[in-house]
Short mmCIF file of C-alpha atoms in Angstrom, two decimals:
data_model
loop_
_atom_site.label_atom_id
_atom_site.label_comp_id
_atom_site.label_asym_id
_atom_site.label_seq_id
_atom_site.Cartn_x
_atom_site.Cartn_y
_atom_site.Cartn_z
CA MET A 1294 9.35 -10.13 -9.37
CA VAL A 1295 12.81 -10.22 -7.80
CA ASP A 1296 15.22 -12.61 -9.48
CA PRO A 1297 17.00 -14.31 -6.56
CA ASP A 1298 19.95 -15.24 -8.78
CA ASN A 1299 20.55 -11.70 -9.97
CA GLN A 1300 19.22 -9.63 -7.12
CA THR A 1301 22.46 -8.18 -5.82
CA SER A 1302 24.42 -7.80 -9.03
CA HIS A 1303 23.54 -4.11 -9.42
CA LEU A 1304 23.05 -3.15 -5.79
CA VAL A 1305 26.43 -1.84 -4.80
CA ALA A 1306 29.07 0.17 -6.60
CA PRO A 1307 32.67 -1.01 -6.18
CA VAL A 1308 32.95 -1.82 -2.51
CA LEU A 1309 35.23 0.56 -0.63
CA GLU A 1310 35.11 -1.38 2.59
CA GLN A 1311 33.09 -3.86 4.56
CA LEU A 1312 31.91 -2.87 8.00
CA GLU A 1313 32.40 -6.18 9.80
CA ARG A 1314 30.31 -6.78 12.89
CA GLY A 1315 32.50 -5.98 15.90
CA SER A 1316 35.00 -4.00 13.81
CA GLY A 1317 35.98 -0.43 14.55
CA PRO A 1318 33.85 1.18 11.82
CA PHE A 1319 30.76 -0.90 12.71
CA SER A 1320 31.16 -0.12 16.42
CA SER A 1321 31.65 3.54 15.58
CA LEU A 1322 28.44 3.56 13.52
CA ILE A 1323 26.50 1.95 16.38
CA GLN A 1324 28.01 4.40 18.86
CA GLN A 1325 27.06 7.46 16.83
CA LEU A 1326 23.52 6.22 16.21
CA THR A 1327 23.16 5.49 19.92
CA GLN A 1328 24.19 9.05 20.71
CA ILE A 1329 21.32 10.26 18.53
CA VAL A 1330 18.44 8.03 19.69
CA GLY A 1331 19.66 6.26 22.85
CA LYS A 1332 20.41 2.58 23.39
CA ASN A 1333 16.72 1.68 23.81
CA SER A 1334 15.94 2.92 20.31
CA LEU A 1335 18.43 0.79 18.42
CA LEU A 1336 18.41 -2.88 17.35
CA TYR A 1337 21.29 -4.81 15.80
CA ASP A 1338 21.12 -8.34 17.20
CA ALA A 1339 20.33 -10.82 14.45
CA ASP A 1340 17.32 -12.40 16.16
CA GLU A 1341 15.71 -8.99 16.76
CA LEU A 1342 16.24 -7.97 13.14
CA LEU A 1343 14.16 -10.89 11.77
CA VAL A 1344 10.99 -8.97 12.62
CA TYR A 1345 11.96 -6.47 9.92
CA GLU A 1346 13.02 -8.87 7.16
CA CYS A 1347 9.90 -8.22 5.05
CA ASP A 1348 6.70 -6.22 4.79
CA GLY A 1349 3.30 -7.62 3.78
CA TYR A 1350 4.93 -9.07 0.67
CA ILE A 1351 6.44 -12.16 2.26
CA VAL A 1352 7.80 -13.78 -0.89
CA ASP A 1353 11.10 -11.85 -0.66
CA LYS A 1354 12.97 -11.36 2.62
CA SER A 1355 16.11 -9.52 3.64
CA ALA A 1356 16.80 -8.29 7.16
CA PRO A 1357 18.43 -4.93 7.84
CA ASP A 1358 21.69 -4.73 9.78
CA ILE A 1359 20.52 -1.99 12.12
CA VAL A 1360 17.06 -0.71 13.04
CA VAL A 1361 16.69 2.80 14.49
CA PHE A 1362 13.58 4.36 16.07
CA PRO A 1363 13.74 8.16 15.87
CA THR A 1364 11.20 10.44 17.52
CA SER A 1365 11.80 13.72 15.69
CA THR A 1366 12.74 15.25 12.36
CA GLU A 1367 16.07 16.30 13.87
CA GLN A 1368 16.90 12.73 14.80
CA VAL A 1369 15.94 11.46 11.34
CA SER A 1370 18.16 14.09 9.74
CA SER A 1371 21.08 13.20 12.01
CA ILE A 1372 20.67 9.47 11.30
CA VAL A 1373 20.65 10.09 7.56
CA LYS A 1374 23.79 12.24 7.80
CA ILE A 1375 25.56 9.48 9.73
CA CYS A 1376 24.57 6.95 7.05
CA ASN A 1377 26.05 9.26 4.45
CA GLN A 1378 29.21 9.65 6.50
CA PHE A 1379 29.65 5.87 6.63
CA ASN A 1380 28.37 5.44 3.07
CA VAL A 1381 25.73 2.97 4.29
CA PRO A 1382 22.36 2.59 2.54
CA PHE A 1383 19.18 3.28 4.50
CA LEU A 1384 15.44 3.26 4.08
CA ALA A 1385 12.32 4.19 6.04
CA ARG A 1386 9.61 1.88 7.34
CA GLY A 1387 6.23 2.56 8.88
CA ALA A 1388 3.91 -0.25 9.98
CA GLY A 1389 5.23 -2.69 7.37
CA THR A 1390 1.80 -3.26 5.82
CA SER A 1391 2.98 -2.47 2.29
CA LEU A 1392 2.47 -5.29 -0.19
CA SER A 1393 5.20 -4.95 -2.81
CA GLY A 1394 8.45 -5.07 -0.85
CA GLY A 1395 8.69 -1.30 -0.65
CA CYS A 1396 10.48 -1.40 2.70
CA LEU A 1397 12.62 -4.45 1.92
CA PRO A 1398 16.23 -3.55 2.85
CA ILE A 1399 17.93 -5.16 -0.12
CA GLY A 1400 21.50 -5.91 0.85
CA GLY A 1401 20.92 -4.77 4.43
CA GLY A 1402 21.84 -1.35 5.77
CA VAL A 1403 20.04 0.89 8.25
CA MET A 1404 16.26 0.80 8.60
CA ILE A 1405 14.66 3.94 10.05
CA VAL A 1406 11.35 2.95 11.66
CA LEU A 1407 8.98 5.89 12.10
CA THR A 1408 6.33 4.35 14.34
CA ARG A 1409 7.37 6.44 17.36
CA MET A 1410 6.69 9.63 15.41
CA LYS A 1411 2.93 9.30 15.78
CA GLN A 1412 1.59 12.60 17.05
CA ILE A 1413 -1.17 14.81 15.70
CA LEU A 1414 0.56 18.19 15.76
CA GLU A 1415 -2.42 20.32 14.74
CA ILE A 1416 -6.06 20.03 13.74
CA ASN A 1417 -7.42 23.16 12.06
CA LEU A 1418 -11.11 22.65 11.30
CA ARG A 1419 -11.62 26.21 10.15
CA ASP A 1420 -9.06 25.83 7.36
CA ARG A 1421 -9.75 22.10 6.98
CA TYR A 1422 -6.35 20.55 7.50
CA ALA A 1423 -4.41 18.51 10.03
CA VAL A 1424 -0.66 18.25 10.59
CA VAL A 1425 0.53 14.78 11.57
CA GLU A 1426 3.75 12.85 11.99
CA PRO A 1427 4.45 9.97 9.58
CA GLY A 1428 3.90 7.20 12.14
CA MET A 1429 0.32 8.30 12.80
CA VAL A 1430 -1.95 5.30 12.18
CA ASN A 1431 -4.55 6.20 9.56
CA LEU A 1432 -7.50 5.07 11.69
CA HIS A 1433 -6.25 6.98 14.73
CA LEU A 1434 -6.57 10.23 12.79
CA THR A 1435 -10.09 9.23 11.76
CA ASN A 1436 -10.99 8.52 15.37
CA ALA A 1437 -9.52 11.81 16.56
CA LEU A 1438 -11.81 13.65 14.12
CA LYS A 1439 -15.01 11.92 15.18
CA GLY A 1440 -17.67 14.40 16.22
CA THR A 1441 -15.99 17.34 14.47
CA GLY A 1442 -17.97 17.02 11.25
CA TYR A 1443 -14.79 16.27 9.28
CA HIS A 1444 -12.75 13.22 8.36
CA TYR A 1445 -9.59 12.19 6.51
CA ALA A 1446 -10.91 10.51 3.37
CA PRO A 1447 -8.23 7.95 2.31
CA ASP A 1448 -9.09 4.67 4.03
CA PRO A 1449 -6.93 1.71 2.91
CA SER A 1450 -8.12 -1.73 3.92
CA SER A 1451 -5.19 -1.80 6.37
CA GLN A 1452 -6.49 1.43 7.88
CA GLY A 1453 -6.32 0.05 11.41
CA SER A 1454 -2.54 -0.42 11.23
CA CYS A 1455 -1.04 1.42 8.23
CA THR A 1456 0.54 4.85 8.75
CA ILE A 1457 0.08 8.19 7.04
CA GLY A 1458 3.76 8.22 6.07
CA GLY A 1459 3.41 4.85 4.38
CA ASN A 1460 0.21 5.99 2.66
CA ILE A 1461 2.11 8.97 1.26
CA ALA A 1462 4.99 6.79 0.09
CA THR A 1463 2.72 4.49 -1.93
CA ASN A 1464 -0.09 6.97 -2.74
CA SER A 1465 -2.54 4.59 -1.08
CA GLY A 1466 -6.15 4.28 -2.10
CA GLY A 1467 -8.94 2.38 -0.38
CA PRO A 1468 -12.63 1.59 -0.76
CA HIS A 1469 -13.66 5.26 -1.01
CA THR A 1470 -11.13 6.12 -3.72
CA LEU A 1471 -13.82 5.95 -6.41
CA LYS A 1472 -15.42 9.19 -5.26
CA TYR A 1473 -12.85 10.87 -3.04
CA GLY A 1474 -9.56 10.06 -4.76
CA VAL A 1475 -6.25 8.66 -3.52
CA THR A 1476 -3.75 9.99 -0.99
CA THR A 1477 -2.22 12.60 -3.30
CA ASN A 1478 -5.62 14.32 -3.54
CA HIS A 1479 -5.57 14.84 0.23
CA VAL A 1480 -1.97 15.92 0.93
CA LEU A 1481 -1.53 19.69 0.97
CA GLY A 1482 2.10 19.75 1.98
CA LEU A 1483 4.85 17.87 3.77
CA GLU A 1484 8.20 18.06 5.48
CA ALA A 1485 10.87 15.61 4.36
CA VAL A 1486 14.45 14.70 5.11
CA LEU A 1487 16.32 14.38 1.83
CA PRO A 1488 18.84 11.54 1.30
CA ASN A 1489 21.69 13.93 2.17
CA GLY A 1490 20.12 14.76 5.54
CA SER A 1491 18.81 18.22 4.71
CA VAL A 1492 15.21 19.11 5.57
CA ILE A 1493 12.78 20.56 3.03
CA ASN A 1494 9.18 21.73 3.14
CA LEU A 1495 6.93 21.23 0.11
CA GLY A 1496 3.46 22.70 -0.34
CA GLY A 1497 1.61 24.15 2.62
CA PRO A 1498 -1.75 24.40 4.39
CA THR A 1499 -3.41 26.41 1.62
CA ALA A 1500 -5.10 24.72 -1.31
CA GLU A 1501 -2.82 26.44 -3.83
CA THR A 1502 0.84 27.37 -3.49
CA PRO A 1503 3.00 29.16 -6.07
CA GLY A 1504 5.61 27.32 -8.08
CA TYR A 1505 5.71 23.69 -9.10
CA ASP A 1506 3.58 21.05 -7.40
CA LEU A 1507 6.56 19.40 -5.74
CA HIS A 1508 4.59 17.79 -2.94
CA GLY A 1509 2.48 16.19 -5.67
CA VAL A 1510 5.69 14.85 -7.21
CA TYR A 1511 6.80 13.54 -3.81
CA VAL A 1512 3.64 11.57 -3.01
CA GLY A 1513 3.99 8.04 -4.35
CA ASN A 1514 7.81 8.03 -4.53
CA GLU A 1515 7.94 4.80 -2.47
CA GLY A 1516 10.70 6.11 -0.23
CA THR A 1517 13.15 6.83 -3.05
CA PHE A 1518 13.05 10.65 -2.62
CA GLY A 1519 13.77 10.73 1.11
CA ILE A 1520 11.82 10.36 4.35
CA CYS A 1521 8.57 12.19 5.06
CA THR A 1522 8.63 13.47 8.64
CA LYS A 1523 5.49 15.59 8.72
CA ALA A 1524 2.35 15.80 6.58
CA ILE A 1525 -0.31 18.45 6.13
CA VAL A 1526 -3.45 16.58 5.11
CA ARG A 1527 -6.77 17.84 3.83
CA LEU A 1528 -9.86 17.31 5.97
CA THR A 1529 -13.14 16.55 4.20
CA ARG A 1530 -16.57 17.46 5.52
CA ASP A 1531 -18.60 14.45 6.60
CA PRO A 1532 -21.43 13.66 4.18
CA GLU A 1533 -24.90 14.44 5.43
CA ALA A 1534 -26.13 10.89 4.91
CA HIS A 1535 -25.26 7.44 3.54
CA ARG A 1536 -27.07 4.60 1.86
CA THR A 1537 -25.18 1.34 2.24
CA MET A 1538 -26.18 -1.94 0.59
CA LEU A 1539 -24.98 -5.49 0.09
CA ALA A 1540 -26.06 -6.94 -3.25
CA VAL A 1541 -25.81 -10.73 -3.53
CA PHE A 1542 -25.31 -12.20 -7.02
CA GLN A 1543 -25.33 -15.77 -8.23
CA THR A 1544 -22.43 -15.19 -10.61
CA ILE A 1545 -19.43 -12.88 -10.87
CA SER A 1546 -20.40 -11.93 -14.43
CA ASP A 1547 -23.79 -10.63 -13.27
CA ALA A 1548 -22.07 -8.59 -10.56
CA THR A 1549 -19.48 -7.07 -12.92
CA ARG A 1550 -22.11 -6.11 -15.48
CA ALA A 1551 -24.06 -4.36 -12.73
CA ILE A 1552 -20.90 -2.45 -11.75
CA SER A 1553 -20.36 -1.14 -15.29
CA GLU A 1554 -23.99 -0.09 -15.65
CA ILE A 1555 -24.05 1.75 -12.32
CA ILE A 1556 -21.10 3.90 -13.43
CA ALA A 1557 -22.51 4.28 -16.96
CA ALA A 1558 -25.74 5.62 -15.45
CA GLY A 1559 -23.81 8.58 -14.07
CA ILE A 1560 -23.88 7.35 -10.48
CA ILE A 1561 -20.59 7.67 -8.62
CA PRO A 1562 -20.83 5.62 -5.44
CA SER A 1563 -18.53 6.58 -2.60
CA ALA A 1564 -17.59 2.87 -2.56
CA LEU A 1565 -18.21 -0.09 -4.85
CA GLU A 1566 -16.46 -3.22 -3.58
CA MET A 1567 -16.66 -6.86 -4.68
CA MET A 1568 -16.02 -10.06 -2.73
CA ASP A 1569 -16.08 -13.43 -4.49
CA GLN A 1570 -17.27 -16.76 -3.16
CA GLY A 1571 -13.95 -17.74 -1.62
CA ILE A 1572 -13.76 -14.55 0.43
CA ILE A 1573 -17.45 -14.79 1.36
CA GLN A 1574 -16.93 -18.27 2.77
CA ALA A 1575 -13.83 -17.22 4.73
CA ILE A 1576 -15.56 -14.16 6.21
CA GLU A 1577 -18.64 -16.14 7.12
CA GLU A 1578 -16.62 -18.84 8.83
CA ALA A 1579 -14.69 -16.25 10.82
CA PHE A 1580 -17.32 -13.66 11.70
CA HIS A 1581 -20.80 -15.10 10.94
CA PHE A 1582 -22.22 -12.08 9.14
CA GLY A 1583 -24.96 -14.17 7.53
CA PHE A 1584 -23.63 -14.21 3.96
CA PRO A 1585 -25.08 -16.93 1.69
CA LEU A 1586 -22.25 -19.40 1.12
CA ASP A 1587 -23.45 -20.36 -2.36
CA ALA A 1588 -23.35 -16.79 -3.70
CA GLY A 1589 -20.95 -16.18 -6.57
CA ALA A 1590 -20.23 -12.58 -5.56
CA VAL A 1591 -21.31 -9.84 -3.18
CA LEU A 1592 -21.14 -6.13 -3.96
CA LEU A 1593 -20.80 -3.60 -1.16
CA ILE A 1594 -22.32 -0.40 -2.54
CA GLU A 1595 -22.41 2.92 -0.75
CA VAL A 1596 -23.59 6.34 -1.87
CA ASP A 1597 -23.31 9.47 0.25
CA GLY A 1598 -24.16 13.14 0.05
CA LEU A 1599 -27.28 15.21 0.62
CA GLU A 1600 -30.12 13.30 2.25
CA ILE A 1601 -32.63 14.57 -0.29
CA ALA A 1602 -30.81 12.93 -3.23
CA LEU A 1603 -29.80 9.57 -1.82
CA ASP A 1604 -33.06 7.65 -1.90
CA GLU A 1605 -33.33 8.23 -5.65
CA GLU A 1606 -29.70 7.14 -6.23
CA ALA A 1607 -30.24 4.03 -4.13
CA ARG A 1608 -33.45 3.24 -6.02
CA ARG A 1609 -31.63 3.45 -9.36
CA ILE A 1610 -28.85 1.19 -8.09
CA VAL A 1611 -31.38 -1.40 -6.92
CA GLU A 1612 -33.09 -1.20 -10.31
CA ILE A 1613 -29.80 -1.83 -12.11
CA CYS A 1614 -28.91 -4.75 -9.81
CA ASN A 1615 -32.35 -6.28 -10.39
CA ALA A 1616 -31.77 -6.04 -14.14
CA HIS A 1617 -28.65 -8.16 -13.66
CA ASN A 1618 -30.21 -11.00 -11.68
CA VAL A 1619 -29.38 -9.90 -8.16
CA ARG A 1620 -30.54 -12.52 -5.65
CA GLU A 1621 -31.09 -10.20 -2.73
CA ILE A 1622 -30.16 -6.76 -1.48
CA GLN A 1623 -29.52 -6.06 2.18
CA ARG A 1624 -29.71 -2.43 3.29
CA ALA A 1625 -28.18 -0.82 6.35
CA ASP A 1626 -31.01 1.01 8.11
CA THR A 1627 -28.97 2.17 11.11
CA PRO A 1628 -25.41 3.41 11.68
CA GLU A 1629 -24.72 0.17 13.53
CA GLU A 1630 -25.79 -1.92 10.55
CA ARG A 1631 -23.63 0.20 8.26
CA LEU A 1632 -20.60 -0.36 10.51
CA LEU A 1633 -21.29 -4.10 10.48
CA ILE A 1634 -21.37 -4.19 6.69
CA TRP A 1635 -18.10 -2.30 6.51
CA LYS A 1636 -16.59 -4.55 9.13
CA SER A 1637 -17.21 -7.49 6.81
CA ARG A 1638 -15.16 -5.78 4.10
CA LYS A 1639 -12.39 -4.38 6.27
CA GLN A 1640 -11.80 -7.71 8.00
CA ALA A 1641 -11.75 -9.76 4.81
CA PHE A 1642 -7.97 -10.06 4.79
CA GLY A 1643 -7.93 -11.13 8.43
CA ALA A 1644 -10.26 -14.00 7.56
CA ILE A 1645 -7.86 -15.36 4.95
CA GLY A 1646 -5.67 -16.80 7.69
CA ARG A 1647 -8.32 -19.49 8.08
CA LEU A 1648 -7.75 -20.57 4.49
CA SER A 1649 -3.97 -20.73 4.21
CA PRO A 1650 -0.80 -20.19 6.27
CA SER A 1651 0.50 -17.64 3.73
CA TYR A 1652 -0.93 -15.44 1.01
CA CYS A 1653 0.23 -12.96 -1.59
CA THR A 1654 -2.07 -10.06 -2.46
CA GLN A 1655 -1.75 -8.76 -6.00
CA ASP A 1656 -2.76 -5.33 -7.23
CA GLY A 1657 -3.68 -4.95 -10.89
CA VAL A 1658 -5.97 -2.58 -12.74
CA VAL A 1659 -8.18 -3.13 -15.78
CA PRO A 1660 -10.90 -1.03 -17.39
CA ARG A 1661 -14.19 -1.77 -15.59
CA THR A 1662 -15.66 -3.36 -18.72
CA ARG A 1663 -12.81 -5.91 -18.75
CA LEU A 1664 -13.45 -7.14 -15.21
CA PRO A 1665 -15.20 -10.34 -16.38
CA GLU A 1666 -12.19 -11.20 -18.56
CA ILE A 1667 -9.57 -10.68 -15.88
CA LEU A 1668 -11.60 -12.62 -13.31
CA GLU A 1669 -12.03 -15.50 -15.76
CA PHE A 1670 -8.27 -15.44 -16.36
CA ILE A 1671 -7.58 -15.47 -12.62
CA GLU A 1672 -9.82 -18.52 -12.26
CA ALA A 1673 -8.02 -20.25 -15.15
CA THR A 1674 -4.66 -19.43 -13.55
CA SER A 1675 -5.89 -20.90 -10.29
CA GLN A 1676 -6.77 -24.14 -12.04
CA LYS A 1677 -3.52 -24.18 -14.04
CA TYR A 1678 -1.36 -24.07 -10.91
CA GLY A 1679 -3.70 -25.98 -8.62
CA MET A 1680 -3.59 -22.94 -6.36
CA ARG A 1681 -6.54 -21.37 -4.60
CA ILE A 1682 -7.03 -17.71 -5.51
CA VAL A 1683 -9.74 -15.56 -3.92
CA ASN A 1684 -10.76 -12.00 -4.78
CA VAL A 1685 -11.77 -8.92 -2.84
CA PHE A 1686 -11.27 -5.60 -4.60
CA HIS A 1687 -12.25 -2.06 -5.52
CA ALA A 1688 -14.58 -2.95 -8.37
CA GLY A 1689 -15.72 0.59 -9.11
CA ASP A 1690 -12.34 1.60 -10.57
CA GLY A 1691 -11.27 -1.82 -11.85
CA ASN A 1692 -8.58 -2.26 -9.18
CA VAL A 1693 -8.40 -6.04 -8.65
CA HIS A 1694 -6.75 -7.77 -5.71
CA PRO A 1695 -6.41 -11.49 -6.41
CA ILE A 1696 -5.12 -13.18 -3.27
CA LEU A 1697 -2.93 -16.22 -3.94
CA LEU A 1698 -2.96 -18.76 -1.12
CA PHE A 1699 0.16 -20.84 -0.44
CA ASP A 1700 2.60 -22.11 2.19
CA GLU A 1701 5.82 -20.10 2.29
CA ARG A 1702 7.64 -23.07 3.80
CA ASP A 1703 7.36 -24.80 0.42
CA GLN A 1704 9.81 -23.34 -2.13
CA ASN A 1705 7.88 -24.89 -5.02
CA GLN A 1706 4.75 -23.06 -3.93
CA ILE A 1707 6.67 -19.79 -3.70
CA GLN A 1708 7.86 -20.24 -7.27
CA GLN A 1709 4.32 -21.00 -8.42
CA VAL A 1710 3.03 -17.87 -6.71
CA MET A 1711 5.62 -15.76 -8.52
CA GLU A 1712 4.80 -17.30 -11.89
CA ALA A 1713 1.03 -17.06 -11.39
CA SER A 1714 1.33 -13.43 -10.23
CA GLU A 1715 3.37 -12.51 -13.29
CA GLU A 1716 0.79 -14.10 -15.60
CA ILE A 1717 -2.09 -12.27 -13.93
CA LEU A 1718 -0.36 -8.89 -14.05
CA SER A 1719 0.69 -9.48 -17.66
CA LYS A 1720 -2.95 -10.12 -18.49
CA CYS A 1721 -3.89 -6.83 -16.82
CA LEU A 1722 -1.48 -5.06 -19.19
CA GLU A 1723 -2.87 -6.97 -22.16
CA LEU A 1724 -6.38 -5.79 -21.26
CA GLY A 1725 -5.28 -2.15 -21.24
CA GLY A 1726 -4.62 -1.82 -17.53
CA SER A 1727 -1.70 -1.52 -15.14
CA VAL A 1728 0.26 -3.69 -12.72
CA THR A 1729 -0.55 -1.53 -9.70
CA GLY A 1730 -3.39 0.65 -8.55
CA GLU A 1731 -2.25 1.46 -5.02
CA HIS A 1732 0.33 -1.01 -3.68
CA GLY A 1733 3.24 0.43 -5.65
CA ILE A 1734 6.11 -1.15 -7.57
CA GLY A 1735 8.60 -1.76 -4.76
CA VAL A 1736 10.85 -4.67 -5.62
CA GLU A 1737 8.06 -7.05 -6.57
CA LYS A 1738 7.06 -5.44 -9.88
CA ILE A 1739 10.25 -3.69 -10.88
CA ASN A 1740 10.71 -5.94 -13.91
CA PHE A 1741 7.37 -4.77 -15.30
CA MET A 1742 8.50 -1.16 -15.57
CA SER A 1743 10.36 -1.67 -18.85
CA ARG A 1744 7.23 -3.30 -20.28
CA ILE A 1745 5.04 -0.34 -19.31
CA PHE A 1746 7.45 2.49 -20.12
CA ASN A 1747 9.98 3.00 -22.90
CA GLU A 1748 13.62 3.97 -22.41
CA THR A 1749 12.88 7.68 -22.67
CA ASP A 1750 10.16 7.45 -20.01
CA LEU A 1751 12.41 5.54 -17.63
CA SER A 1752 15.31 7.89 -18.23
CA GLN A 1753 13.18 10.91 -17.35
CA MET A 1754 11.93 9.20 -14.18
CA GLU A 1755 15.51 8.41 -13.25
CA LYS A 1756 16.47 12.07 -13.67
CA VAL A 1757 13.65 13.13 -11.34
CA ARG A 1758 14.71 10.56 -8.73
CA ASN A 1759 18.33 11.66 -8.97
CA ILE A 1760 17.40 15.26 -8.19
CA PHE A 1761 16.24 14.08 -4.77
CA ASN A 1762 18.47 11.02 -4.38
CA PRO A 1763 21.55 11.43 -6.59
CA ARG A 1764 23.67 8.82 -4.78
CA GLN A 1765 20.78 6.32 -4.61
CA ILE A 1766 21.71 5.65 -1.02
CA CYS A 1767 18.09 5.92 0.13
CA SER A 1768 15.68 3.02 -0.47
CA ARG A 1769 17.89 1.78 -3.26
CA ASP A 1770 16.80 -0.58 -6.01
CA LYS A 1771 13.12 0.21 -5.75
CA VAL A 1772 10.60 1.28 -8.42
CA LEU A 1773 13.00 1.77 -11.35
CA PRO A 1774 14.91 -1.11 -12.97
CA PRO A 1775 18.72 -0.91 -13.13
CA HIS A 1776 19.50 1.77 -15.70
CA GLY A 1777 22.25 4.28 -16.25
CA GLU A 1778 24.16 5.24 -13.11
CA LYS A 1779 24.55 2.64 -10.41
CA SER A 1780 24.14 3.20 -6.71
CA GLN A 1781 26.98 5.04 -5.02
CA ALA A 1782 26.14 3.47 -1.68
CA ALA A 1783 29.39 1.59 -1.42
CA VAL A 1784 29.25 -0.22 1.90
CA THR A 1785 27.46 -3.43 2.70
CA LEU A 1786 27.28 -4.16 6.39
CA SER A 1787 28.44 -7.71 7.06
CA HIS A 1788 26.04 -9.21 9.55
CA PRO A 1789 26.30 -12.90 10.56
CA GLY A 1790 22.91 -14.48 10.83
CA ARG A 1791 21.16 -11.98 8.58
CA ARG A 1792 18.97 -13.82 6.12
CA ALA A 1793 19.77 -13.28 2.49
CA PRO A 1794 16.98 -12.40 0.06
CA HIS A 1795 15.17 -15.34 -1.43
#
């Protein structure tokens, strides 16, 4: 978690100058950026900047000083070079759906929003790849591929709004991660603007390229290696058939035992998701799917592959669920019923707005066999703080998403959320897991890094980052805790009305 009392102490090297709003240097910066993108692609009025003061992690907020909307790699490169010229920090932003403060502009600076770079540049079905710009919405690529027999496999829960560039930055997962893997398994290559403004190409459209797997290194860098401006993504053949089921359990412990036994039986579902009673009630109130409100947990289970094999896999899953006291199993017999079941899962987060004005989604990982323990701990934490916590998560790989409900207008509640989150993530570590499965470290979990990795580990990571971002002018103070060299981004833009981090 970000310490509001110590947040800026390591952000800026000795300040060379302050670009005061209305001063010559500030006006010159605005003028040069305007020459690159035009006056309609630039924001710097304080009220307009508030929209960009946070991502999906609303606990910490800090508005940028300038927001720029490029439409090409050339424009991104030119913007980055101008930021270097003025020694002003910058970072990229996509749809802002990230959940760990990854696009939080700590200390201000220039935010480069990539949502206007949203084109599909090429679809090559014969060689099974697509080339897209970073602002391409994940679901839009899926829709463009409908009817071709292929799809782009990574499908985060925010699929309808998140962008491919953001998915690459955080190495996003999604419900189908269990079988198909995360974003890095589906990126063949990419184009990126480095923090000095130069443009590089890593990987390529073929499955194997000579040399080091640098595009693999790049995926998951959370914006600290530069700005992805083009991605070559793998296309996966559509499965021949699906079997999709909703298994209703009286208790969470019955559901988690069924999960472990399904995997132990050698069955790898394409998706294995859990929703607890709190989420079930919110979804039912919002969308009326017909879920039993007294159920302790619901599992969404899907297997896919060859038609000839699926009935037997589904039968074995039903047998396992029956052995663990399943109350009922609903099966999707038509494509429309399957879409309805998936709609209930994908819209779970949208339903939470009926429960609370604000929420914080956590992202921990535990071994599957420890799911009962972490869920019991989450319930105990909920009772300890008098805070409602609901759960919807990727149960098949132990990736839990406790959702802490609160009111961000109440500072005491914000503090409780931070303390409860830290306790839950610490418990994940204690159980042999991790503090993130797909949301990333960002600013939210940066203090956990020294608990997960030793000094040697962190030093080596810092060396890798510094190869790409030696001045730490790009997406500064993310992922790695303060260590060794400090940022050389020396200028903080002084912007009246810009909200300080809290």
